[in-house]
Amino acid sequence: MVQPGGGMPDMQAILQQAQQMQQQLVAAQEELARTEVTGTSGGGLVTATVTGGMELKDLKIDPKVVDPDDTETLADLVVAAVRDAMSSAQKLTEEKLGPVAGALGGGGGGMPDLGGLGLPGLK
């Protein structure tokens, strides 16, 4: 953001743009925290629900998969369902925050790295 004629960048405009991006980032993070995604394993025998903020909210286990003599399979199914849900949450996060993060310097073009400005959330 160099002034026409080769002058110094307009710091006020840069700071205003950074504040707008910060607000967009906070709004996207709040939306992610409210959004839930699910993951499954065993053909739907185990279902895990997590938020976009990676918080495990619910875990459903079909009684058909509960075998007291084979808890290892159940544990594997739970881990697989949680991993599937976390993967979906990660993709959702990248979709929601990607444009904002890219504009903040992570995706080429856009704003330079503003982490040194001391604005909350900009690292």
PDB file of C-alpha atoms in Angstrom:
ATOM      1  CA  MET A   1       0.000   0.000   0.000  1.00  0.00           C
ATOM      2  CA  VAL A   2       2.480   2.534  -1.202  1.00  0.00           C
ATOM      3  CA  GLN A   3       1.239   6.018  -1.949  1.00  0.00           C
ATOM      4  CA  PRO A   4       1.265   6.960  -5.631  1.00  0.00           C
ATOM      5  CA  GLY A   5       4.598   8.501  -6.459  1.00  0.00           C
ATOM      6  CA  GLY A   6       6.577   6.165  -4.171  1.00  0.00           C
ATOM      7  CA  GLY A   7       5.633   7.568  -0.745  1.00  0.00           C
ATOM      8  CA  MET A   8       5.362   5.621   2.487  1.00  0.00           C
ATOM      9  CA  PRO A   9       2.495   3.157   3.038  1.00  0.00           C
ATOM     10  CA  ASP A  10      -0.653   4.594   4.599  1.00  0.00           C
ATOM     11  CA  MET A  11      -0.365   3.027   8.082  1.00  0.00           C
ATOM     12  CA  GLN A  12      -3.880   4.127   9.076  1.00  0.00           C
ATOM     13  CA  ALA A  13      -5.342   2.270   6.092  1.00  0.00           C
ATOM     14  CA  ILE A  14      -3.222  -0.797   6.865  1.00  0.00           C
ATOM     15  CA  LEU A  15      -4.375  -0.816  10.503  1.00  0.00           C
ATOM     16  CA  GLN A  16      -8.028  -0.371   9.510  1.00  0.00           C
ATOM     17  CA  GLN A  17      -7.747  -3.274   7.083  1.00  0.00           C
ATOM     18  CA  ALA A  18      -6.065  -5.404   9.761  1.00  0.00           C
ATOM     19  CA  GLN A  19      -8.855  -4.607  12.236  1.00  0.00           C
ATOM     20  CA  GLN A  20     -11.503  -5.569   9.675  1.00  0.00           C
ATOM     21  CA  MET A  21      -9.720  -8.853   9.006  1.00  0.00           C
ATOM     22  CA  GLN A  22      -9.435  -9.466  12.746  1.00  0.00           C
ATOM     23  CA  GLN A  23     -13.195  -8.986  13.107  1.00  0.00           C
ATOM     24  CA  GLN A  24     -13.805 -11.392  10.222  1.00  0.00           C
ATOM     25  CA  LEU A  25     -11.490 -13.937  11.833  1.00  0.00           C
ATOM     26  CA  VAL A  26     -13.234 -13.698  15.220  1.00  0.00           C
ATOM     27  CA  ALA A  27     -16.669 -14.046  13.570  1.00  0.00           C
ATOM     28  CA  ALA A  28     -15.498 -17.108  11.614  1.00  0.00           C
ATOM     29  CA  GLN A  29     -14.030 -18.694  14.772  1.00  0.00           C
ATOM     30  CA  GLU A  30     -17.291 -18.112  16.668  1.00  0.00           C
ATOM     31  CA  GLU A  31     -19.264 -19.689  13.831  1.00  0.00           C
ATOM     32  CA  LEU A  32     -16.917 -22.687  13.821  1.00  0.00           C
ATOM     33  CA  ALA A  33     -17.359 -23.166  17.564  1.00  0.00           C
ATOM     34  CA  ARG A  34     -21.137 -23.472  17.002  1.00  0.00           C
ATOM     35  CA  THR A  35     -20.936 -25.718  13.925  1.00  0.00           C
ATOM     36  CA  GLU A  36     -21.032 -29.477  14.468  1.00  0.00           C
ATOM     37  CA  VAL A  37     -19.797 -32.200  12.128  1.00  0.00           C
ATOM     38  CA  THR A  38     -19.970 -35.962  12.464  1.00  0.00           C
ATOM     39  CA  GLY A  39     -17.687 -38.832  11.675  1.00  0.00           C
ATOM     40  CA  THR A  40     -18.530 -42.505  11.515  1.00  0.00           C
ATOM     41  CA  SER A  41     -16.875 -45.901  11.500  1.00  0.00           C
ATOM     42  CA  GLY A  42     -17.973 -49.485  11.153  1.00  0.00           C
ATOM     43  CA  GLY A  43     -20.586 -48.544   8.589  1.00  0.00           C
ATOM     44  CA  GLY A  44     -22.278 -46.195  11.029  1.00  0.00           C
ATOM     45  CA  LEU A  45     -21.979 -48.401  14.120  1.00  0.00           C
ATOM     46  CA  VAL A  46     -20.034 -45.628  15.872  1.00  0.00           C
ATOM     47  CA  THR A  47     -20.741 -41.929  15.318  1.00  0.00           C
ATOM     48  CA  ALA A  48     -18.740 -39.059  16.782  1.00  0.00           C
ATOM     49  CA  THR A  49     -19.860 -35.426  16.725  1.00  0.00           C
ATOM     50  CA  VAL A  50     -17.345 -32.611  17.113  1.00  0.00           C
ATOM     51  CA  THR A  51     -17.488 -28.852  16.747  1.00  0.00           C
ATOM     52  CA  GLY A  52     -15.464 -26.885  14.257  1.00  0.00           C
ATOM     53  CA  GLY A  53     -13.425 -25.914  17.324  1.00  0.00           C
ATOM     54  CA  MET A  54     -12.418 -29.590  17.720  1.00  0.00           C
ATOM     55  CA  GLU A  55     -14.543 -30.233  20.822  1.00  0.00           C
ATOM     56  CA  LEU A  56     -16.028 -33.731  21.072  1.00  0.00           C
ATOM     57  CA  LYS A  57     -19.744 -33.189  21.740  1.00  0.00           C
ATOM     58  CA  ASP A  58     -21.329 -36.616  21.322  1.00  0.00           C
ATOM     59  CA  LEU A  59     -20.442 -40.250  20.797  1.00  0.00           C
ATOM     60  CA  LYS A  60     -23.009 -42.868  19.771  1.00  0.00           C
ATOM     61  CA  ILE A  61     -22.265 -46.586  19.831  1.00  0.00           C
ATOM     62  CA  ASP A  62     -24.661 -49.129  18.356  1.00  0.00           C
ATOM     63  CA  PRO A  63     -25.225 -51.926  20.908  1.00  0.00           C
ATOM     64  CA  LYS A  64     -24.485 -54.500  18.163  1.00  0.00           C
ATOM     65  CA  VAL A  65     -20.797 -53.568  18.300  1.00  0.00           C
ATOM     66  CA  VAL A  66     -20.482 -53.956  22.078  1.00  0.00           C
ATOM     67  CA  ASP A  67     -18.807 -57.305  22.781  1.00  0.00           C
ATOM     68  CA  PRO A  68     -17.325 -57.680  26.292  1.00  0.00           C
ATOM     69  CA  ASP A  69     -14.855 -60.209  24.908  1.00  0.00           C
ATOM     70  CA  ASP A  70     -13.639 -57.849  22.169  1.00  0.00           C
ATOM     71  CA  THR A  71     -13.277 -54.342  23.567  1.00  0.00           C
ATOM     72  CA  GLU A  72     -10.301 -53.751  21.274  1.00  0.00           C
ATOM     73  CA  THR A  73     -12.519 -53.635  18.174  1.00  0.00           C
ATOM     74  CA  LEU A  74     -14.879 -51.205  19.893  1.00  0.00           C
ATOM     75  CA  ALA A  75     -11.970 -48.979  20.885  1.00  0.00           C
ATOM     76  CA  ASP A  76     -10.672 -49.034  17.297  1.00  0.00           C
ATOM     77  CA  LEU A  77     -14.116 -48.057  15.980  1.00  0.00           C
ATOM     78  CA  VAL A  78     -14.377 -45.178  18.471  1.00  0.00           C
ATOM     79  CA  VAL A  79     -10.934 -43.884  17.542  1.00  0.00           C
ATOM     80  CA  ALA A  80     -11.756 -44.150  13.820  1.00  0.00           C
ATOM     81  CA  ALA A  81     -15.066 -42.289  14.223  1.00  0.00           C
ATOM     82  CA  VAL A  82     -13.442 -39.499  16.251  1.00  0.00           C
ATOM     83  CA  ARG A  83     -10.618 -39.195  13.707  1.00  0.00           C
ATOM     84  CA  ASP A  84     -13.171 -39.016  10.891  1.00  0.00           C
ATOM     85  CA  ALA A  85     -15.096 -36.271  12.692  1.00  0.00           C
ATOM     86  CA  MET A  86     -11.912 -34.336  13.498  1.00  0.00           C
ATOM     87  CA  SER A  87     -10.833 -34.552   9.864  1.00  0.00           C
ATOM     88  CA  SER A  88     -14.185 -33.108   8.787  1.00  0.00           C
ATOM     89  CA  ALA A  89     -13.867 -30.352  11.388  1.00  0.00           C
ATOM     90  CA  GLN A  90     -10.363 -29.534  10.150  1.00  0.00           C
ATOM     91  CA  LYS A  91     -11.601 -29.258   6.565  1.00  0.00           C
ATOM     92  CA  LEU A  92     -14.434 -27.008   7.732  1.00  0.00           C
ATOM     93  CA  THR A  93     -11.937 -24.821   9.597  1.00  0.00           C
ATOM     94  CA  GLU A  94      -9.739 -24.517   6.516  1.00  0.00           C
ATOM     95  CA  GLU A  95     -12.759 -23.564   4.399  1.00  0.00           C
ATOM     96  CA  LYS A  96     -13.977 -20.941   6.885  1.00  0.00           C
ATOM     97  CA  LEU A  97     -10.658 -19.472   7.947  1.00  0.00           C
ATOM     98  CA  GLY A  98      -8.657 -20.033   4.777  1.00  0.00           C
ATOM     99  CA  PRO A  99      -9.680 -16.823   2.990  1.00  0.00           C
ATOM    100  CA  VAL A 100      -9.126 -14.709   6.104  1.00  0.00           C
ATOM    101  CA  ALA A 101      -5.849 -16.404   7.004  1.00  0.00           C
ATOM    102  CA  GLY A 102      -4.663 -16.052   3.416  1.00  0.00           C
ATOM    103  CA  ALA A 103      -5.432 -12.357   3.490  1.00  0.00           C
ATOM    104  CA  LEU A 104      -3.454 -12.048   6.711  1.00  0.00           C
ATOM    105  CA  GLY A 105      -0.336 -13.274   4.951  1.00  0.00           C
ATOM    106  CA  GLY A 106      -0.669 -17.043   4.856  1.00  0.00           C
ATOM    107  CA  GLY A 107      -1.673 -17.410   1.243  1.00  0.00           C
ATOM    108  CA  GLY A 108       0.519 -15.153  -0.805  1.00  0.00           C
ATOM    109  CA  GLY A 109      -0.709 -11.752  -1.823  1.00  0.00           C
ATOM    110  CA  GLY A 110      -2.977  -9.887   0.532  1.00  0.00           C
ATOM    111  CA  MET A 111      -1.681  -8.386   3.725  1.00  0.00           C
ATOM    112  CA  PRO A 112       1.849  -8.816   5.044  1.00  0.00           C
ATOM    113  CA  ASP A 113       2.444 -10.633   8.318  1.00  0.00           C
ATOM    114  CA  LEU A 114       0.866  -8.402  10.964  1.00  0.00           C
ATOM    115  CA  GLY A 115       1.772 -10.506  13.997  1.00  0.00           C
ATOM    116  CA  GLY A 116       4.209  -7.912  15.267  1.00  0.00           C
ATOM    117  CA  LEU A 117       1.515  -5.246  15.560  1.00  0.00           C
ATOM    118  CA  GLY A 118       0.254  -6.630  18.857  1.00  0.00           C
ATOM    119  CA  LEU A 119      -3.325  -7.100  17.612  1.00  0.00           C
ATOM    120  CA  PRO A 120      -5.123  -9.907  19.459  1.00  0.00           C
ATOM    121  CA  GLY A 121      -5.348 -13.079  17.439  1.00  0.00           C
ATOM    122  CA  LEU A 122      -2.796 -12.066  14.814  1.00  0.00           C
ATOM    123  CA  LYS A 123       0.268 -14.243  15.066  1.00  0.00           C
TER     124      LYS A 123
END
